Short mmCIF file of C-alpha atoms in Angstrom, two decimals:
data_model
loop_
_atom_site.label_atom_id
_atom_site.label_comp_id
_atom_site.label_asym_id
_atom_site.label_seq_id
_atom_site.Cartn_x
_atom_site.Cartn_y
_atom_site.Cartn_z
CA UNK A 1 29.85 3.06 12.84
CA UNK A 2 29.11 -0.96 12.53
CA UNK A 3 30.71 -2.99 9.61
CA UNK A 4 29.79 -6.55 8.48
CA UNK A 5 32.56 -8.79 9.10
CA UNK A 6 35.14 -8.09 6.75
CA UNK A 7 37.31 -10.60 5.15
CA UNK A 8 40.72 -9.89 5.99
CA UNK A 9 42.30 -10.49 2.23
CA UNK A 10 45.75 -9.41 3.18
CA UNK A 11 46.55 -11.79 5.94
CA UNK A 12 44.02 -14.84 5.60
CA UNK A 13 45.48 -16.71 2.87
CA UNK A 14 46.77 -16.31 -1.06
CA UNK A 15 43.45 -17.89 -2.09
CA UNK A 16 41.74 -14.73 -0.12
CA UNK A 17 44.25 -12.45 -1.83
CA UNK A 18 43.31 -13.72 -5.28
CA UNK A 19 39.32 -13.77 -4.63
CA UNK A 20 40.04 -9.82 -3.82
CA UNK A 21 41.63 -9.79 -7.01
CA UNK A 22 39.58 -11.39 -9.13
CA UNK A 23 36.59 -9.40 -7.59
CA UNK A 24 37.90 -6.69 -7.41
CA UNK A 25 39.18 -6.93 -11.24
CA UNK A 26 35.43 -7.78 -11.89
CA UNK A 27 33.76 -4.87 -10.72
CA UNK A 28 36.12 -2.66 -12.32
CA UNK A 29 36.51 -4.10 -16.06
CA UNK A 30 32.00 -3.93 -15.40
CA UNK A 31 32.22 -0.84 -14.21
CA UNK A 32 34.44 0.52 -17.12
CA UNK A 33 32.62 -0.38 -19.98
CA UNK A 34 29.38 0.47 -18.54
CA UNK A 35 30.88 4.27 -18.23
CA UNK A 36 32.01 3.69 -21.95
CA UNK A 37 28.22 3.99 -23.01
CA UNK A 38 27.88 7.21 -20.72
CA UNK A 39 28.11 10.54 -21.95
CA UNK A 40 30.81 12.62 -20.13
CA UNK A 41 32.34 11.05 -16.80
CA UNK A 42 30.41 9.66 -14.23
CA UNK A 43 30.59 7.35 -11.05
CA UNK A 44 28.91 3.85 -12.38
CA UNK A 45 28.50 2.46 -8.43
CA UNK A 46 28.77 5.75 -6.89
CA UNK A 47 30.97 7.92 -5.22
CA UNK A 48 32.78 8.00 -1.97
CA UNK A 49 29.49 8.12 0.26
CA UNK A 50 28.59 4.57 -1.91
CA UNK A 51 31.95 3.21 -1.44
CA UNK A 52 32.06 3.24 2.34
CA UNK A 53 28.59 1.86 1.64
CA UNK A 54 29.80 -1.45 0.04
CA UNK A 55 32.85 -1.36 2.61
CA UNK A 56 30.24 -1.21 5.45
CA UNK A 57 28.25 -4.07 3.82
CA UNK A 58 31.60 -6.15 4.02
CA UNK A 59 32.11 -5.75 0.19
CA UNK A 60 35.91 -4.70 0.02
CA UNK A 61 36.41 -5.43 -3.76
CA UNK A 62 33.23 -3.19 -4.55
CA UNK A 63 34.25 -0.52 -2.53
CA UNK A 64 37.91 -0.13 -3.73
CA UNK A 65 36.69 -0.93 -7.41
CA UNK A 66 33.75 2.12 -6.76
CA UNK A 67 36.86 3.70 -5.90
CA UNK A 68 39.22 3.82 -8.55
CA UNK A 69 36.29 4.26 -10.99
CA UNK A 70 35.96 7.69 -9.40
CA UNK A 71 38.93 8.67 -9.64
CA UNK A 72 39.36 7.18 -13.46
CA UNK A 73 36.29 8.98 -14.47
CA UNK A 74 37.02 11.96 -12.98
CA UNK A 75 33.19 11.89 -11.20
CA UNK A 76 34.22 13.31 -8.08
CA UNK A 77 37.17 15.80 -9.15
CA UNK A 78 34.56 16.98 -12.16
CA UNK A 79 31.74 17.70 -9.39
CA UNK A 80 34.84 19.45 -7.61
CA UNK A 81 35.47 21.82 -10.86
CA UNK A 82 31.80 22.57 -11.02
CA UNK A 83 30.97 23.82 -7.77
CA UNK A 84 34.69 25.79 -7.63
CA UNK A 85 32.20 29.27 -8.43
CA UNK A 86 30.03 30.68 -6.74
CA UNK A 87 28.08 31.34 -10.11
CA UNK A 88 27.95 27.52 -10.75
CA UNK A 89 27.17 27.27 -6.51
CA UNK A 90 24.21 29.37 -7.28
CA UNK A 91 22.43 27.72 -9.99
CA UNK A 92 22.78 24.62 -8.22
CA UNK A 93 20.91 26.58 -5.12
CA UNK A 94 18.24 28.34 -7.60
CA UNK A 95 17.21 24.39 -8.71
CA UNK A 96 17.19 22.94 -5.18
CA UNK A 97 15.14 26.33 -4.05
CA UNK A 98 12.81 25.35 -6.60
CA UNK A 99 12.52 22.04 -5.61
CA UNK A 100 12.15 22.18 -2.47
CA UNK A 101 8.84 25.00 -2.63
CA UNK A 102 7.42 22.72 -5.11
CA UNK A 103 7.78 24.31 -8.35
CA UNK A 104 7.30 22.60 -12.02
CA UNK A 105 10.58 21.44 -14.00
CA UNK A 106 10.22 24.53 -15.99
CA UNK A 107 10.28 27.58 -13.62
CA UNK A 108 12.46 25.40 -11.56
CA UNK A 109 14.44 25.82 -14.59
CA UNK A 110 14.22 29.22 -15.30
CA UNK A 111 14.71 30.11 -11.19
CA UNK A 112 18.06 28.13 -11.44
CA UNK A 113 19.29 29.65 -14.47
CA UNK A 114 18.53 32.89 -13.37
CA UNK A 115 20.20 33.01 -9.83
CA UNK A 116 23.81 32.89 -11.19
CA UNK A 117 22.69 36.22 -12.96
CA UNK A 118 20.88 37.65 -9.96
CA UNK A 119 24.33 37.00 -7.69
CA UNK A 120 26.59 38.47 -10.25
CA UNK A 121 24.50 41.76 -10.97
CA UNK A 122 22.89 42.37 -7.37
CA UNK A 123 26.69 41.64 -5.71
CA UNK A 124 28.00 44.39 -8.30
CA UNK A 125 30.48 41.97 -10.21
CA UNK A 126 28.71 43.09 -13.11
CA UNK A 127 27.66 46.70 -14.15
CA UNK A 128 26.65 48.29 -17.35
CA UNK A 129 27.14 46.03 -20.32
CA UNK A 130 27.59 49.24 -22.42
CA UNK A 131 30.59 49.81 -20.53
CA UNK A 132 31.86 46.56 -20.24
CA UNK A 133 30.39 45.56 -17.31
CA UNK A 134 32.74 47.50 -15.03
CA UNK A 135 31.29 48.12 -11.42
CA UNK A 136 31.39 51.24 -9.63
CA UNK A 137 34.57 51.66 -8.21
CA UNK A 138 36.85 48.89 -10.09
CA UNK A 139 39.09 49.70 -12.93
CA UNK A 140 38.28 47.95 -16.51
CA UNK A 141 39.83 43.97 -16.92
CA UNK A 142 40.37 45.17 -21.09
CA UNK A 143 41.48 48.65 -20.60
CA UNK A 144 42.81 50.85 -22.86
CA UNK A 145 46.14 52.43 -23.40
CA UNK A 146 47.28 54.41 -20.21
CA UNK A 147 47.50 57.33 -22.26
CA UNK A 148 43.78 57.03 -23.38
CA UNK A 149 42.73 57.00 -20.07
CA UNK A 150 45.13 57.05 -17.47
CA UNK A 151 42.41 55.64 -14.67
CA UNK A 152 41.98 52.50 -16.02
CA UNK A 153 38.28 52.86 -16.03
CA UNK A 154 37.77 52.65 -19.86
CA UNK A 155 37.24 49.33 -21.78
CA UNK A 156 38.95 48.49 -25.22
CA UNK A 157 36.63 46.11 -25.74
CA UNK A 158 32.88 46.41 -23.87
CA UNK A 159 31.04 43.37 -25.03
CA UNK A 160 33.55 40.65 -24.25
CA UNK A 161 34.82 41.93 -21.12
CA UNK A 162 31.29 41.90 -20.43
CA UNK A 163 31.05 38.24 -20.88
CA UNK A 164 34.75 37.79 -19.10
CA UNK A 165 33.21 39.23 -16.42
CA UNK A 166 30.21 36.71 -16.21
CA UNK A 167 32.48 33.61 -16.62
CA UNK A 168 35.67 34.38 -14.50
CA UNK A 169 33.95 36.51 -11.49
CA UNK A 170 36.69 39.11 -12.27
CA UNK A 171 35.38 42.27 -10.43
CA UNK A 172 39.18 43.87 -11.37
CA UNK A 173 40.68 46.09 -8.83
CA UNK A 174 39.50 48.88 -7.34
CA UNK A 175 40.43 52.43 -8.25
CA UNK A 176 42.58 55.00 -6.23
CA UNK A 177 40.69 56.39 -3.56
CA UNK A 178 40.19 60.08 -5.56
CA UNK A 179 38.43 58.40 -8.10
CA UNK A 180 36.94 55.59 -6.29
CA UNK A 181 34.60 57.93 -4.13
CA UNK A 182 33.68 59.58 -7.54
CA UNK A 183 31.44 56.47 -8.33
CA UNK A 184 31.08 55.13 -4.50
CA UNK A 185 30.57 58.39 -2.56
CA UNK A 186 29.35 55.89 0.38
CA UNK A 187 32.75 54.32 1.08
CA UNK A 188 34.67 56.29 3.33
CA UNK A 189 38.63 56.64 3.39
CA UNK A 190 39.49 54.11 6.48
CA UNK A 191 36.43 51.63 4.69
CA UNK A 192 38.78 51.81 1.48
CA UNK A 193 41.87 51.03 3.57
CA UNK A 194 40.81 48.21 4.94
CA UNK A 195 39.17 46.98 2.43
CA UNK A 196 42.07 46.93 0.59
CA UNK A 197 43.84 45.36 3.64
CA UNK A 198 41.36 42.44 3.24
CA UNK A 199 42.03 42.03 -0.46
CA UNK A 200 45.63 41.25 -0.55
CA UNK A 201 45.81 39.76 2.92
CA UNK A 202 47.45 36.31 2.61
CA UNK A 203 47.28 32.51 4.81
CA UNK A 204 49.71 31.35 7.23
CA UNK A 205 49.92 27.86 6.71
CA UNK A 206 45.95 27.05 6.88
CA UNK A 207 44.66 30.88 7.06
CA UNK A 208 44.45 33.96 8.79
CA UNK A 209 42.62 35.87 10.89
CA UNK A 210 43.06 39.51 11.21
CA UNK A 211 41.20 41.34 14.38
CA UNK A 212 41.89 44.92 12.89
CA UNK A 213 39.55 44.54 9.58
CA UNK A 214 37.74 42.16 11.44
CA UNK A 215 38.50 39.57 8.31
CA UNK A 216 39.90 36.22 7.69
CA UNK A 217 41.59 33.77 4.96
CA UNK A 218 41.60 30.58 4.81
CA UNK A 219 43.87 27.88 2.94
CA UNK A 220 45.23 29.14 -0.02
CA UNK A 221 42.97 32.14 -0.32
CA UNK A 222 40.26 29.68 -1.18
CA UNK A 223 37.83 31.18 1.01
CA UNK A 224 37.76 34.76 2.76
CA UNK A 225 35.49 36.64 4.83
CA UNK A 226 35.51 40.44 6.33
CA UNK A 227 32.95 41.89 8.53
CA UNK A 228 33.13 45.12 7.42
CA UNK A 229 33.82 44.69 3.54
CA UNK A 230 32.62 47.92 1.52
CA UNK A 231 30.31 48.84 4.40
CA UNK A 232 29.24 45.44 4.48
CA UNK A 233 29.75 41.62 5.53
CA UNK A 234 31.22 39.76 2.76
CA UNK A 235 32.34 36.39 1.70
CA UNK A 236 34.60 35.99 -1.21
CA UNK A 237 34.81 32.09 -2.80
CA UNK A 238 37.64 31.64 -5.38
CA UNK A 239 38.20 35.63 -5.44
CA UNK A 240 34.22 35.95 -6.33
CA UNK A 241 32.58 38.29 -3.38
CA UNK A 242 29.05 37.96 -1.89
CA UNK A 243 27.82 40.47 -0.08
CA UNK A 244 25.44 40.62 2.97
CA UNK A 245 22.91 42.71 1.07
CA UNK A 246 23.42 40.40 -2.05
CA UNK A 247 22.38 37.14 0.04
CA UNK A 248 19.55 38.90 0.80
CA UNK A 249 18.74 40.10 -2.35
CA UNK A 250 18.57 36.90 -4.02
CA UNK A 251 17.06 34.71 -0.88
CA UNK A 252 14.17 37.19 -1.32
CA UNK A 253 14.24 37.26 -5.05
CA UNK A 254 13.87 33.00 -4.22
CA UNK A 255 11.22 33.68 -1.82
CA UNK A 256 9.24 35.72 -3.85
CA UNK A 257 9.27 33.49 -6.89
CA UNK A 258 8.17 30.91 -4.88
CA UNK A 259 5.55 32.73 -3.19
CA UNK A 260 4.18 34.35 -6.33
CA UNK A 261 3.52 30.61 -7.91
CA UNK A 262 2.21 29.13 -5.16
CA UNK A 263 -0.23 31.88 -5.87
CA UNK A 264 -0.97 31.35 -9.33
CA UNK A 265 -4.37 29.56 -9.81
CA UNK A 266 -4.12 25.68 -10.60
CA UNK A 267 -5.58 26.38 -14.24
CA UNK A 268 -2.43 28.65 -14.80
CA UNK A 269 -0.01 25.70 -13.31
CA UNK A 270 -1.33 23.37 -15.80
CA UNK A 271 -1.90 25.55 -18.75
CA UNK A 272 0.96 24.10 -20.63
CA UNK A 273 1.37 19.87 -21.14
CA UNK A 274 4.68 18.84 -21.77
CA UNK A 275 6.75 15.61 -21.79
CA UNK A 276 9.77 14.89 -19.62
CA UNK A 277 11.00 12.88 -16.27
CA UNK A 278 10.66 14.95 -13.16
CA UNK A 279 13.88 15.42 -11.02
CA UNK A 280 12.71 12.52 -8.24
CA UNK A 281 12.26 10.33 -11.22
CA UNK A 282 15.48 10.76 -12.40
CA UNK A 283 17.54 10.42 -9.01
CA UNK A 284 15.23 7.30 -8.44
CA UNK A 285 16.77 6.10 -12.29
CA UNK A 286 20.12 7.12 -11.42
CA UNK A 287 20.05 5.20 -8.06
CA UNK A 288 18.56 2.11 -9.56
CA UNK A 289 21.07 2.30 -12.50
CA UNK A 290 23.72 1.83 -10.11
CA UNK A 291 22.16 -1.19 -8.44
CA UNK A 292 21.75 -2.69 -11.39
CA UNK A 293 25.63 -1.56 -12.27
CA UNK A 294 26.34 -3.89 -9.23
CA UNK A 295 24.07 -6.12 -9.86
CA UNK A 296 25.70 -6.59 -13.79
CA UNK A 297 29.29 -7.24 -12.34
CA UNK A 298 27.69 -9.34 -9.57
CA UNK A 299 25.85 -11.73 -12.18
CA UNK A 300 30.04 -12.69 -13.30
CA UNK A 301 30.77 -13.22 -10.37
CA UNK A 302 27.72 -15.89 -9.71
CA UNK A 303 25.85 -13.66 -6.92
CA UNK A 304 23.37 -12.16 -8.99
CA UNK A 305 20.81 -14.32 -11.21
CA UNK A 306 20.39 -12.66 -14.85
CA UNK A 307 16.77 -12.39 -13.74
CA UNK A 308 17.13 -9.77 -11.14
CA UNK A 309 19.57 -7.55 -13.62
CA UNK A 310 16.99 -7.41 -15.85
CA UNK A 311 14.74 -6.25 -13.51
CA UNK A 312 16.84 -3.43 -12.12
CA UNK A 313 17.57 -2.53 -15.78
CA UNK A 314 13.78 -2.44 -16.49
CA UNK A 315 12.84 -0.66 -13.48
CA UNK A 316 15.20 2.22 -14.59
CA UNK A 317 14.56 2.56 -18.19
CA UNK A 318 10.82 2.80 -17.37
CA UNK A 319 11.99 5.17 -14.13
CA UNK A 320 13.58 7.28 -17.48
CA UNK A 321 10.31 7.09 -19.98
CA UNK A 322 9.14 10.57 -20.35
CA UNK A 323 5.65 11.18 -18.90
CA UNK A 324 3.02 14.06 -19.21
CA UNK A 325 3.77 17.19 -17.14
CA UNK A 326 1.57 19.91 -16.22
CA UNK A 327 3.52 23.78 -16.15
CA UNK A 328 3.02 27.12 -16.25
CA UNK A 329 3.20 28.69 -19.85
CA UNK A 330 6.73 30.16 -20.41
CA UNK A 331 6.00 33.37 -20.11
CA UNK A 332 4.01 32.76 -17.23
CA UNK A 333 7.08 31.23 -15.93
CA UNK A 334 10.08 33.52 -16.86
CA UNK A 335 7.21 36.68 -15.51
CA UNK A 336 7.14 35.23 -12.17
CA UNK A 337 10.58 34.78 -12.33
CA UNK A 338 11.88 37.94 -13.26
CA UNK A 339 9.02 39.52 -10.63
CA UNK A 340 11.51 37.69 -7.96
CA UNK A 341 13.93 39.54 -9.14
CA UNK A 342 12.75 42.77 -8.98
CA UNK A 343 11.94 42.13 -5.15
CA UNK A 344 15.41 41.03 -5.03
CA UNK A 345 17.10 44.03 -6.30
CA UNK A 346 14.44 46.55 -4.33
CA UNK A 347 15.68 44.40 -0.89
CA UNK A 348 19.26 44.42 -1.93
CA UNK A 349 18.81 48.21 -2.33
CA UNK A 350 16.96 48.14 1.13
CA UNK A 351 19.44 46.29 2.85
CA UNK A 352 22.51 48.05 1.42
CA UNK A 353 21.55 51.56 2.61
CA UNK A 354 21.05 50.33 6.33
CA UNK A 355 24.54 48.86 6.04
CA UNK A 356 25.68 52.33 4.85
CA UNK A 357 23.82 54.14 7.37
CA UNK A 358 25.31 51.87 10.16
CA UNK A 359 28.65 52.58 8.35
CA UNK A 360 28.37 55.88 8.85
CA UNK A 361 27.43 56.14 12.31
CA UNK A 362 29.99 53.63 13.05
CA UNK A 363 32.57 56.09 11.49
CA UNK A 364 30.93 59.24 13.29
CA UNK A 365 31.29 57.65 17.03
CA UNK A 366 34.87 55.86 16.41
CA UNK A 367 37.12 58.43 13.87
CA UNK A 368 35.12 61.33 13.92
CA UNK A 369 37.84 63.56 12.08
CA UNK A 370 37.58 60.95 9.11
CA UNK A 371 33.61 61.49 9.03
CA UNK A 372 34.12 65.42 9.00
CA UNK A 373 36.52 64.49 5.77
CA UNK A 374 34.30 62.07 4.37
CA UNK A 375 31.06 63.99 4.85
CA UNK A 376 32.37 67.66 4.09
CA UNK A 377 35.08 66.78 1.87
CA UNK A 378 37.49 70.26 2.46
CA UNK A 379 38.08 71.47 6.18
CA UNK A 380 36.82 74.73 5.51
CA UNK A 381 33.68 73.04 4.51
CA UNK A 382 33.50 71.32 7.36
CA UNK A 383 33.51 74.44 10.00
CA UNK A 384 30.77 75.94 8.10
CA UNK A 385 28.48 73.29 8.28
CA UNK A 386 29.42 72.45 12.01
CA UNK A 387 28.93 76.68 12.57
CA UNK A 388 32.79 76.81 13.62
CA UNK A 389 34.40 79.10 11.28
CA UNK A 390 37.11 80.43 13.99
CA UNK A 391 38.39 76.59 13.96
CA UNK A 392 42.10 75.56 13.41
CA UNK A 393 41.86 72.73 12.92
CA UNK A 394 40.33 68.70 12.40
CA UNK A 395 40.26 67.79 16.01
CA UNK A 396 38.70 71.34 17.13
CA UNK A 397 35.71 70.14 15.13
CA UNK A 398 35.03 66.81 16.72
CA UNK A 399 32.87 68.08 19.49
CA UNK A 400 30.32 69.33 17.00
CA UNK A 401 30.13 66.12 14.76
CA UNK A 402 26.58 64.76 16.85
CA UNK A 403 24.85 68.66 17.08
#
């Protein structure tokens, strides 16, 4: 990494010291009441990447100044509290999806405002609304009395833990193992254990790894990770869980969206005119607007003519003018969309039964008494279908699990 030469402010002399300071004071007071006409926080110069930018360039008063506005904005801590769910994550992955196979603002849109929902429902966070959302195998987050219903699985109140559900991530926890297999017949008994093993298993110092559930934690429970989950790999970020089969779900329910308007004839990409800035327009405004932040502050300080701020401020209001775009109608839009879904769910379906069926072979090779109990349920059960009725017992069983 090269830097320009850097005036050493600290040790060069007091009239160094105060140039820092009155730079540095510059760029800052600027800086602040340029944010004053933003709405919401923001970084005027930038953010860190910016700042080592400016320190690179041999600009030391920028690059503390594009500092400290940071942090008095709260630009990068704010980024910080948006991407701390994986719901938030996934919009921000629908939009750049969009983006990147060339889709119009508006199904872009749509694609990014519908991937938080396809993550929540496909990863089972979220169930049946008319039941409050509860998944298959979790207790209610608004239950009812204990002597309504001692499981837990009831909801007092269906509609908002429905939308608790969608906000916080809360999948609640799972149910005793009895009633458990009542909604997920798939999960065996040793699954359930270690599942549960995973859950509650807590960092040392910066994590955790844990060879028997073949799972890790890492700093603060932040971030954890099992490969063997609920028959399946799965990553949990801020206690919200994404499954293998989920990932796949919604990559294809991106693919397919993308795919399906790619095939849409031109006359149904431009059946709709509307007016608006384009996302490279606006990251080419918001980039500009920052030069010409610099450039503002720079003008006090007699290193910028007032010609050239005018120009950068010019450049990025007409960068910001709305022009004419061509899209899709919305329905054509939000059918295409919801299309992608429905390939999503049918491979999340797909994939999920191969991860149960390699489950369950798993289980029949390595504890083959727990697959007799898991399969047959009683051990009398269990003879007859194996054809051993004179058995005794579990373990006399085991050499018929494979015939």
């Amino acid at each position: 990494m090269r830097f320009a030469n850097i005036t050493n402010y600290l040790s060069n002399s007091a009239q160094a010291l105060n140039k820092f300071g009155k730079e540095f004071g510059t760029y800052l007071g600027e800086g602040l009441n340029i944010g004053r006409t933003a709405t919401g926080p923001r970084a005027v110069y930038g953010g860190v990447k910016e700042a080592v930018g400016y320190a690179k360039q041999g600009n030391l008063p920028l690059a503390a100044a594009t500092g400290a506005l940071d942090v008095l904005t709260d630009a990068s801590r704010g980024t910080y509290w948006f991407l701390n769910h994986t719901l938030a994550v996934g919009r921000n992955v629908g939009r750049a999806a969009g983006e990147r196979m060339g889709l119009d603002p508006v199904t872009t849109d749509l694609l990014g405002r519908s991937t938080p929902f396809a993550i929540a429902a496909l990863g089972g966070v979220i169930g049946n609304p008319l039941t409050g959302g509860r998944p298959a195998g979790y207790k209610s987050i608004l239950p009812v009395s204990k002597e309504e219903d001692p499981t837990g699985r009831t909801s007092s109140n269906p509609m908002a833990e429905s939308v608790l559900r969608y906000f916080t991530g809360r999948r609640g926890d799972p149910l005793p193992y009895s009633t458990f297999k009542e909604e997920r017949p798939e999960i065996a008994y040793p699954t359930y254990s270690s599942y549960l093993r995973y859950k509650h298993m807590k960092p040392d110092g910066l994590g955790k790894i844990d060879p028997q559930t073949q799972s890790f934690v890492g700093p603060l429970g932040i971030i954890r990770g099992t490969a063997q989950g609920l028959n399946e790999p799965e990553i949990q970020y801020f206690g919200f869980p994404v499954t293998a089969s989920t990932a796949i779900g919604t990559a294809t329910a991106l693919g397919t969206t993308g795919a399906l308007y790619k095939a849409l004839p031109e006359s149904m990409k431009q059946a709709r005119t509307t007016m608006g800035t384009t996302v490279p327009m606006q990251r080419a405004a918001a980039e500009v607007s920052r030069e010409a932040a610099v450039a503002k502050a720079g003008e006090k300080l007699g290193k910028v003519t007032p010609r050239a701020v005018e120009d950068l401020q010019s450049i990025a209001k007409q960068l910001r003018k709305p022009e004419v775009i061509k899209t899709p109608g919305v329905g054509t839009s939000a059918g295409i969309v919801l299309a992608g879904l429905g390939a999503g769910y049918l491979a999340k379906k797909a994939s999920q039964g191969a991860f149960n069926k390699r489950a369950e072979e798993q289980l029949k090779q390595q504890q083959p008494v727990e697959y007799l109990k898991h399969k047959y349920g009683s051990f009398q059960s269990a003879s007859e279908a194996v054809q051993q009725p004179q058995a005794r017992s579990w373990q006399e069983l085991t050499p018929y699990v494979n015939q």
